Coordinates of C-alpha atoms in Angstrom, one line a residue:
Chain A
X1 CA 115.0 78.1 -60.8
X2 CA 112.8 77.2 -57.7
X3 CA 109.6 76.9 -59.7
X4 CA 111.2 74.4 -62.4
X5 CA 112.4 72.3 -59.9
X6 CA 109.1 72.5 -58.1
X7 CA 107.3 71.6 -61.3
X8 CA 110.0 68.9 -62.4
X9 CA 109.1 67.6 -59.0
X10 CA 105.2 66.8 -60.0
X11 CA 105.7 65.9 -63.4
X12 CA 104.6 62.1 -63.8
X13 CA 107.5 59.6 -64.1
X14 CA 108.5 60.2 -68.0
X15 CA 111.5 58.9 -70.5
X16 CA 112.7 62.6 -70.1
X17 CA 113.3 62.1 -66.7
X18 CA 116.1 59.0 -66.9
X19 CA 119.2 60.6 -66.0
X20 CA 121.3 60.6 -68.9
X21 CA 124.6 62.2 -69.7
X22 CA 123.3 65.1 -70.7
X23 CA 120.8 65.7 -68.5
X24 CA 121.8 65.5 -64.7
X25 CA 118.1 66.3 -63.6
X26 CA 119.6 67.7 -60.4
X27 CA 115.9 67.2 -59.1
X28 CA 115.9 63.9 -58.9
X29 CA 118.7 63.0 -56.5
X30 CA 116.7 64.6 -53.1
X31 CA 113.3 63.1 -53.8
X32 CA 113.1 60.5 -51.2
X33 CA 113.0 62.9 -48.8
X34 CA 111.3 66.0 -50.2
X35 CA 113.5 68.4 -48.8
X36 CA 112.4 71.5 -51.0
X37 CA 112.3 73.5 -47.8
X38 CA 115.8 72.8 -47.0
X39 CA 117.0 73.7 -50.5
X40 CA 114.6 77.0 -50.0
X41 CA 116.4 77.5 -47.4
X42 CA 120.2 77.6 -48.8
X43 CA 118.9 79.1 -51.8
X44 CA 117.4 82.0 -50.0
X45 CA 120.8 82.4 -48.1
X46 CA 122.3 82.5 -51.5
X47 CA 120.4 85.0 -53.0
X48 CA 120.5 87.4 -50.2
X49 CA 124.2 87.0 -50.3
X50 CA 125.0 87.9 -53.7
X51 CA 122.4 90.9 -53.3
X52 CA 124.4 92.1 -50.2
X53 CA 128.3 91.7 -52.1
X54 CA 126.4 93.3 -55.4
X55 CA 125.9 96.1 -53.5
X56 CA 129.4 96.0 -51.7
X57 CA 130.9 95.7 -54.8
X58 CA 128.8 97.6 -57.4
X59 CA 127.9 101.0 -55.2
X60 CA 129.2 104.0 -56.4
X61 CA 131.7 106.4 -54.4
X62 CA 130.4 109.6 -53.2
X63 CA 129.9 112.3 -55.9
X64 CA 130.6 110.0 -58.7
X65 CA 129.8 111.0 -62.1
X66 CA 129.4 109.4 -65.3
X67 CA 128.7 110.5 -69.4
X68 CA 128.5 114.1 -68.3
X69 CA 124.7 114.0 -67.2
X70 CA 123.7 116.6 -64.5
X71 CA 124.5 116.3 -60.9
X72 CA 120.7 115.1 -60.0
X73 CA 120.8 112.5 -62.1
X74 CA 124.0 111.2 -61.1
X75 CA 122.7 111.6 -57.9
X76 CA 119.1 109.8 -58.2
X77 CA 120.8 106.4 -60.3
X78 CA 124.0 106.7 -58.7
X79 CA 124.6 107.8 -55.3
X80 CA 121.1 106.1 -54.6
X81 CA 122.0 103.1 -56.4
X82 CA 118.8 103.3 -59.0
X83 CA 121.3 102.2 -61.9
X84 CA 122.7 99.1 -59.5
X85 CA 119.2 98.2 -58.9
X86 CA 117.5 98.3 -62.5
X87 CA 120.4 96.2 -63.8
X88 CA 120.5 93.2 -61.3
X89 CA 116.7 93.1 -61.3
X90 CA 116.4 93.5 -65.4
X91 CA 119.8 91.4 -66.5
X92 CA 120.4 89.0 -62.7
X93 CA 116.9 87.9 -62.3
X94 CA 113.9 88.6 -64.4
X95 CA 115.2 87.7 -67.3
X96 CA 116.0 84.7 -66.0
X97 CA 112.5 83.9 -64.8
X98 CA 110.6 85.1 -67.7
X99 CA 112.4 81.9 -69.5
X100 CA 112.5 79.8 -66.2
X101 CA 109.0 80.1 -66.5
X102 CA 108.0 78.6 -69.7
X103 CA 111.0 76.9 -70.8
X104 CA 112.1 75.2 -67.1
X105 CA 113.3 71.5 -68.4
X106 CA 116.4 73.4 -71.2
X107 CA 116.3 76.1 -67.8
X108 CA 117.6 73.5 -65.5
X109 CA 119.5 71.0 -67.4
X110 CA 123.1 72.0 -67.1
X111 CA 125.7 71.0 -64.6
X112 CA 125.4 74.7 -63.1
X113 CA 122.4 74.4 -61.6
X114 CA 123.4 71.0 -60.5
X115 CA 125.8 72.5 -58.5
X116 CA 123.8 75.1 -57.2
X117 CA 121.4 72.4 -55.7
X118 CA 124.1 71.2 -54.1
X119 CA 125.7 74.4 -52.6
X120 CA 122.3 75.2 -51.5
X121 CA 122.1 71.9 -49.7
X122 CA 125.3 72.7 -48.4
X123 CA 124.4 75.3 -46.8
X124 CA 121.9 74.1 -45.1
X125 CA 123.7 71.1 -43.6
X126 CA 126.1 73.6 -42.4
X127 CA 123.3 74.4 -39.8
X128 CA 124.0 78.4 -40.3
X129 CA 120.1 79.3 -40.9
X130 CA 118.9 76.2 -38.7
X131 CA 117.3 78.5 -35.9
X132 CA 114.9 78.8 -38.7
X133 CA 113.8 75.2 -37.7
X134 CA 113.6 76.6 -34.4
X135 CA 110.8 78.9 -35.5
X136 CA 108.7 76.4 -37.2
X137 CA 108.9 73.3 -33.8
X138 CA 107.9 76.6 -31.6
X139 CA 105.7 78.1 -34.2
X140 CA 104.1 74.9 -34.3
X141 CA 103.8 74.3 -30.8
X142 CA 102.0 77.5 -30.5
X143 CA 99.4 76.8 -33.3
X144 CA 99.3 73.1 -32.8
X145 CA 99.3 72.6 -36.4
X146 CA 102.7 70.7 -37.0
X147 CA 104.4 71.2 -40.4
X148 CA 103.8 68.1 -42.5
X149 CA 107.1 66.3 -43.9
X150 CA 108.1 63.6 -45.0
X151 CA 110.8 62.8 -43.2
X152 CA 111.8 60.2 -40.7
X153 CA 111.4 61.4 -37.6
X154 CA 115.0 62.5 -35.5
X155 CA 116.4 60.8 -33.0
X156 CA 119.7 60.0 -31.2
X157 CA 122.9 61.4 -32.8
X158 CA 120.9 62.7 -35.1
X159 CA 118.6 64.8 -32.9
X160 CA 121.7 66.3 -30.9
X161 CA 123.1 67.3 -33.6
X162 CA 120.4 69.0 -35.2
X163 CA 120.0 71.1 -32.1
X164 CA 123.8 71.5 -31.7
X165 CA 123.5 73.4 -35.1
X166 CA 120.6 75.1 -34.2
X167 CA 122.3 76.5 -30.9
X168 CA 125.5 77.6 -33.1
X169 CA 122.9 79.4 -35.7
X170 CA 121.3 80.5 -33.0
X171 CA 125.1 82.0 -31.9
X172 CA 125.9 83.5 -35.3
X173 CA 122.3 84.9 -35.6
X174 CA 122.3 87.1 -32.0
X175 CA 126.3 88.0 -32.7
X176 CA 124.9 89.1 -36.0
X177 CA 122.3 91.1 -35.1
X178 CA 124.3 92.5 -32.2
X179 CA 126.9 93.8 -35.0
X180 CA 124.3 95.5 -37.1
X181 CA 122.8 96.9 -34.1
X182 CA 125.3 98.3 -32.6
X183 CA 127.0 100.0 -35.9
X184 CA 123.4 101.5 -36.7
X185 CA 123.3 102.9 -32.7
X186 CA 127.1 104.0 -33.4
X187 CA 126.5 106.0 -36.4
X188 CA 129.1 103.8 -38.5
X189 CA 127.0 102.2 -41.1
X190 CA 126.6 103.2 -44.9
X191 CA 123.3 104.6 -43.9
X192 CA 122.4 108.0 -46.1
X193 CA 124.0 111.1 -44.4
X194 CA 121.3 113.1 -42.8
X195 CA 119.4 110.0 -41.3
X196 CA 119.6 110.4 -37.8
X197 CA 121.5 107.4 -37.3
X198 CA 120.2 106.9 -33.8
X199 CA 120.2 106.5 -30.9
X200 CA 122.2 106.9 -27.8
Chain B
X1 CA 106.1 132.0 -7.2
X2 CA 108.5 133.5 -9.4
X3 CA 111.2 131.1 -8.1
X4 CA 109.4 128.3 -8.8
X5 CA 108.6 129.1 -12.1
X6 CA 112.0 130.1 -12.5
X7 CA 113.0 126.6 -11.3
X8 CA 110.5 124.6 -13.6
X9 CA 112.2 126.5 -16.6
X10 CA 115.4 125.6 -15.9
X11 CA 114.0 121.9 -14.9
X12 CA 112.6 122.1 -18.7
X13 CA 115.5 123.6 -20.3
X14 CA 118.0 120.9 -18.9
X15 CA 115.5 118.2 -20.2
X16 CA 115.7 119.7 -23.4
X17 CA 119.6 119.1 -23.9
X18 CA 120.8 116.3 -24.7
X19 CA 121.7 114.4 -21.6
X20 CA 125.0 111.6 -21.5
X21 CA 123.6 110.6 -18.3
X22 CA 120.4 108.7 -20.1
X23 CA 120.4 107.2 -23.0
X24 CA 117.3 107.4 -25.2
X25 CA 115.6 106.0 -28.6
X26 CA 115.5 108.1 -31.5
X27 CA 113.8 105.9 -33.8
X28 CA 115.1 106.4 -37.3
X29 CA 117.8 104.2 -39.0
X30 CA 117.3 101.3 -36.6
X31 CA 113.3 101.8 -36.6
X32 CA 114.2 101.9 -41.1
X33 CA 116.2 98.7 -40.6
X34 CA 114.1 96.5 -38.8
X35 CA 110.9 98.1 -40.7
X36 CA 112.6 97.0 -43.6
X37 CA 113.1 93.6 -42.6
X38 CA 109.3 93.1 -42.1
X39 CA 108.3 94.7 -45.1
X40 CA 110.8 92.5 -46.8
X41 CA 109.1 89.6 -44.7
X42 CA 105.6 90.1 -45.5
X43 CA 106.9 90.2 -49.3
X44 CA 108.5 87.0 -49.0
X45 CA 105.4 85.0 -47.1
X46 CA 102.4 86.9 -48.7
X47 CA 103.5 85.1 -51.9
X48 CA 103.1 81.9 -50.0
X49 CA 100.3 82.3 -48.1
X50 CA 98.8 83.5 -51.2
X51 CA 98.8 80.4 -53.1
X52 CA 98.2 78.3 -49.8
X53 CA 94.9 80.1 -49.7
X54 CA 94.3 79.1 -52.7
X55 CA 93.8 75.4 -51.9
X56 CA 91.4 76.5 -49.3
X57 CA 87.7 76.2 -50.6
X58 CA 86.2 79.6 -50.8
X59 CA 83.4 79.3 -48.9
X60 CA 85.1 78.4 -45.8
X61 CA 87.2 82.1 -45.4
X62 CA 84.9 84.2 -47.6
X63 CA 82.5 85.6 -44.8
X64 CA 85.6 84.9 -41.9
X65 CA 88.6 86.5 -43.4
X66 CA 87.2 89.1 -45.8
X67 CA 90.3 91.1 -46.4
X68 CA 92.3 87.7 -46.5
X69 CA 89.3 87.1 -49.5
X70 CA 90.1 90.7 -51.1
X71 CA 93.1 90.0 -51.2
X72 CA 93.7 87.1 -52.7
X73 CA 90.8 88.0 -55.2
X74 CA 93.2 90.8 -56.1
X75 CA 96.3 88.6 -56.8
X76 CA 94.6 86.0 -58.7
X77 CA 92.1 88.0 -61.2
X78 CA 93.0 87.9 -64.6
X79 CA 96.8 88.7 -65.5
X80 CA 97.3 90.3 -62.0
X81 CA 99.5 87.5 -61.0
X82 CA 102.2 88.0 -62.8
X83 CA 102.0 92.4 -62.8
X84 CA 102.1 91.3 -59.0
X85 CA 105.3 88.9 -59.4
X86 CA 107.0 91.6 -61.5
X87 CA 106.3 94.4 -58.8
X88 CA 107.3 92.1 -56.3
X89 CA 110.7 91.1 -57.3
X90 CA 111.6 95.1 -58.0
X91 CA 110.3 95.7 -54.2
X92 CA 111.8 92.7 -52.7
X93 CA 114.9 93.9 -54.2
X94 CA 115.2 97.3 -53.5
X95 CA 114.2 96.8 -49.9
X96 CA 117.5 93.9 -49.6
X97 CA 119.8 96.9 -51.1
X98 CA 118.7 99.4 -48.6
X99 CA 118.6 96.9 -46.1
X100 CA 122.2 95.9 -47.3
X101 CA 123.2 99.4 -47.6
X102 CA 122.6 100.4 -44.2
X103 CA 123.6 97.2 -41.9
X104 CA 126.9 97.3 -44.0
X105 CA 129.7 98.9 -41.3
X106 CA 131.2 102.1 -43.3
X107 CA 135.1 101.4 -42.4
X108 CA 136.1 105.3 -43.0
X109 CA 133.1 106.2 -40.7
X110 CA 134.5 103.5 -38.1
X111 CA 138.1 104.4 -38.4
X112 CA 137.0 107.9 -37.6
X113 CA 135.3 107.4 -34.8
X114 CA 136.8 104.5 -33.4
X115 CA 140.3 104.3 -34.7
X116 CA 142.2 101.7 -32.4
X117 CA 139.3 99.7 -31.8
X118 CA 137.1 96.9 -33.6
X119 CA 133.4 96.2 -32.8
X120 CA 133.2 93.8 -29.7
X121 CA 137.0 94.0 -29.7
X122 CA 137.1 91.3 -32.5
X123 CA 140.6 90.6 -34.2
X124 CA 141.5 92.6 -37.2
X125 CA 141.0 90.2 -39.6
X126 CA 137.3 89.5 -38.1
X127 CA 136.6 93.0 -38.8
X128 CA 137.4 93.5 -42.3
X129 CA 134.9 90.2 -42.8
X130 CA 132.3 92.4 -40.8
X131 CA 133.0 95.2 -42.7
X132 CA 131.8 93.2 -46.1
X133 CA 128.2 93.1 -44.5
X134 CA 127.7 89.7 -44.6
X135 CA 126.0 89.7 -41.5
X136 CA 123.5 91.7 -42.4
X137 CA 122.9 88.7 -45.1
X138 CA 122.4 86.3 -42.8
X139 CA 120.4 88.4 -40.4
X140 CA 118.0 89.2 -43.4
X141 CA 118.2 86.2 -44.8
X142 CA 116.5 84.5 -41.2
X143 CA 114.5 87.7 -39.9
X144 CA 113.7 89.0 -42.7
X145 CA 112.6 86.2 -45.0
X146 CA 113.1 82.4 -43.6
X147 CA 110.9 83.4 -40.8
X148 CA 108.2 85.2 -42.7
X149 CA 107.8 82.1 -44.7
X150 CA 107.5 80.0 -42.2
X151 CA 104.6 81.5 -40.4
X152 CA 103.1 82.5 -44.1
X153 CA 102.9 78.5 -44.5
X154 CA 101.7 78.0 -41.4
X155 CA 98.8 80.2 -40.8
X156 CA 98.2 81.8 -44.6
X157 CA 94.4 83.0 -43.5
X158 CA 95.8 85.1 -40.9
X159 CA 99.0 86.3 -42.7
X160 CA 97.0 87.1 -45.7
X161 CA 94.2 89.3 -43.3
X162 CA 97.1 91.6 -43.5
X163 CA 95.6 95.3 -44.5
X164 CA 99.3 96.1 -45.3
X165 CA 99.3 93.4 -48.2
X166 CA 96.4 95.0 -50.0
X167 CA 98.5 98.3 -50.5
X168 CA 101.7 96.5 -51.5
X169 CA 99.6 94.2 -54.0
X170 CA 99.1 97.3 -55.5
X171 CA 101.9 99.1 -55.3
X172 CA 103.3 96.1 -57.2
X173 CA 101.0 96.5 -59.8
X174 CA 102.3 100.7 -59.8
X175 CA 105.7 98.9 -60.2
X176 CA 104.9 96.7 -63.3
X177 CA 102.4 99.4 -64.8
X178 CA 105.7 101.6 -64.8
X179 CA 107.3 99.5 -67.6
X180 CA 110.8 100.1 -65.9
X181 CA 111.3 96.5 -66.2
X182 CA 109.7 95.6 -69.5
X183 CA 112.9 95.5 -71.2
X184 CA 113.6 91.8 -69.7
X185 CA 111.2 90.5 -71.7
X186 CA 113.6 91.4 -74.4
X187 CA 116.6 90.1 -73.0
X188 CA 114.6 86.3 -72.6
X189 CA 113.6 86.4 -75.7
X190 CA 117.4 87.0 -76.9
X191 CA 119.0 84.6 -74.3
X192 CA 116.2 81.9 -75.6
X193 CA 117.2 81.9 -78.9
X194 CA 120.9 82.3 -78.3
X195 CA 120.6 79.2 -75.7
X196 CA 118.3 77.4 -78.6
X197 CA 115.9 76.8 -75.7
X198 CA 112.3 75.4 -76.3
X199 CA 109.2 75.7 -74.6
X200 CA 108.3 72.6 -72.4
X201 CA 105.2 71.9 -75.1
X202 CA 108.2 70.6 -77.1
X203 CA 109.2 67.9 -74.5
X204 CA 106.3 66.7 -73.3
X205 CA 103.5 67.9 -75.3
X206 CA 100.9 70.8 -74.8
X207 CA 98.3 68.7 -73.0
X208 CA 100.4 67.1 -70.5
X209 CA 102.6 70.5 -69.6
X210 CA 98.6 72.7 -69.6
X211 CA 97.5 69.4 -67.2
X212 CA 101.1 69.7 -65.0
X213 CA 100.6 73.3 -65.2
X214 CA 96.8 73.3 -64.1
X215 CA 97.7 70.7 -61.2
X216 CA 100.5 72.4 -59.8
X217 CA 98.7 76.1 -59.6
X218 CA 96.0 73.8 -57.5
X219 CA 98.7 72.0 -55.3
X220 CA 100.0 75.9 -54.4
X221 CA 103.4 74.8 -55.3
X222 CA 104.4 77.9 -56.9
X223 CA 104.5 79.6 -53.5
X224 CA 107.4 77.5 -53.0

């Protein structure tokens, strides 16, 4: 979906592009202000996420067993999640981009992705992955090679509360990592049995 | 002499048991999670850097940043792109299940070992959201992708100078060789004639969507 909209975005102004009722072109609506990072941004948050509750929900329980194949096998595509893995990748994505990638206008013109720009713009307002931001001013201070954008430049209200949201993703990001940490040190993750879990 | 020695065993026996006194790093599962997160990382910006390269005239990295040069010359030679794109997507994937698998609290593990007590002493409630590992999300989703990306855009010679990316270009080619995901080519073909979708040629016309096409490999705009 990310390279349609990217290649939507450099097409030349054409009759296909008028927004008509049946075709949103979800594209269109944050040109001014080019902000394909910040959809990159939710989108990425997105897909992560429904990697993460795929697993949740689709791993098997210990020792499960299925059409009567042997114990190694169950082992290798279940326990290990091999099955899980083929399946999102062949049916959740691939698929998807094999026709994403030469058929992106029918691809994206449907009110569902139009609604997936706009959760992934969503969550990026919601300021949850800002620290990323952080990264690029000090990454760019470093370097002195400032990303290039388009947009205007922050000031005011609008400044403080950029950084407001990138001190609370900042927040959520170390009491994040301080979970995952800490349940890895504990021994209390979902982590293989026989992987010495740590260390303390 | 003999009590000395005597002393020095014992000194070396005690440091052989474990100790509750100290507390010490024995690498694995956290050394698995966050060596995950950079292979996941380097995945995620090598793709960028890749095509930001791209723009960059050869001459003026060739002789500078030869394994940047390899590299790249790997990706980009004949139909490797897309074995590599293929490869990639199985890796980057696998990696976020395993990643997702082991930052995910096990609540019967917890309960076991902690059983009237919640991480940090969060609420109840708080807990059975930590429990769903959507922490680990977020935490992957910033330090183990966002970030790479970032820094992948920002300095693409030196990311792509990255020995490392030379064997996982190939082991992404392993990956496609394998045919283990072949069958999706199927599957689009089905979904594109159950959706009655057409080929871009149909909208605009083959020269403009080869000229689109052309400009926007130039511009590097697939990294995105």
């Amino acid at each position: 979906m990310t390279v349609c909209f990217v290649f939507v975005f450099f097409l030349q102004p054409t009759p296909f592009l008028q927004p008509t009722p049946t075709q949103p072109t979800p594209t269109q609506k944050p040109k001014p202000k080019q902000p394909i990072f910040r959809y990159i941004v939710g989108r990425q948050f997105m897909v992560v996420l429904c990697v993460f509750v795929i697993s949740y929900m689709g791993s098997a329980l210990k020792n499960a067993s299925v059409f009567d194949v042997s114990q190694t096998i169950n082992d290798i595509f279940l326990d290990n999640g091999i099955a899980l893995l083929i399946t999102v990748i062949i049916l959740g994505q691939l698929t998807a981009q094999v026709n994403a990638a030469v058929c992106l206008l029918d691809f994206i013109n449907n009110y569902f992705h139009l609604f997936t720009v706009y959760l992934s713009l969503g969550i990026e307002i919601s300021g949850l992955l800002h620290s990323v931001y952080l990264v690029n001013v000090v990454f760019a201070k470093i370097t002195g090679n400032p990303t290039p954008t388009n947009e205007p430049e922050k000031s005011g209200l609008t400044l403080a509360l950029f950084w407001a949201r990138v001190v609370g993703s900042l927040f959520c990001l170390s009491f994040s990592l301080a979970v995952v940490v800490e349940a890895l040190l504990d021994e209390t993750t979902k982590m293989w049995d026989g992987v010495p879990a740590g260390a303390r | 002499m003999s009590e000395s020695w005597t002393g020095i065993h014992m000194h070396a026996t005690q440091l052989t048991q474990p100790n509750p006194k100290f507390t010490y790093i024995q690498p694995p599962s956290i050394a698995i999670f966050f060596i995950l997160m950079v292979f996941v990382g380097i995945m995620e910006g090598m793709q960028i850097a890749a095509f930001a390269v791209l723009r960059v005239p050869e001459a003026e990295y060739k002789d500078t940043h030869k394994i940047a040069h390899t590299n790249c010359q790997l990706m980009f030679k004949g139909d490797n792109l897309q074995l590599f794109l293929v490869g990639r997507q199985l890796l980057v994937t696998l990696c976020m299940f395993v990643v997702a698998k082991i930052a995910t609290i096990d609540k019967d593990k917890w309960v076991a070992k902690h059983p009237d007590a919640n991480i940090f002493g969060v609420s109840d409630g708080f807990q059975t959201f930590i429990e769903t590992g959507l922490l680990g999300a977020l935490v992957t989703t910033i330090i183990g992708s966002l970030i790479w990306r970032v820094i992948a855009g920002s300095k693409p010679l030196t990311f792509m100078s990255n020995p490392v990316i030379f064997v996982i270009i190939w082991a992404c080619f392993g990956f496609s060789w394998s045919g283990i995901l072949n069958f999706s080519w199927v599957l689009g073909w089905i979904q594109k004639k159950i959706l009655r979708w057409e080929r871009d040629e149909f909208y605009l016309g083959e020269e403009m969507v080869t000229k689109e096409k052309k400009a926007k490999e130039e511009e590097g705009v697939e990294a995105v």
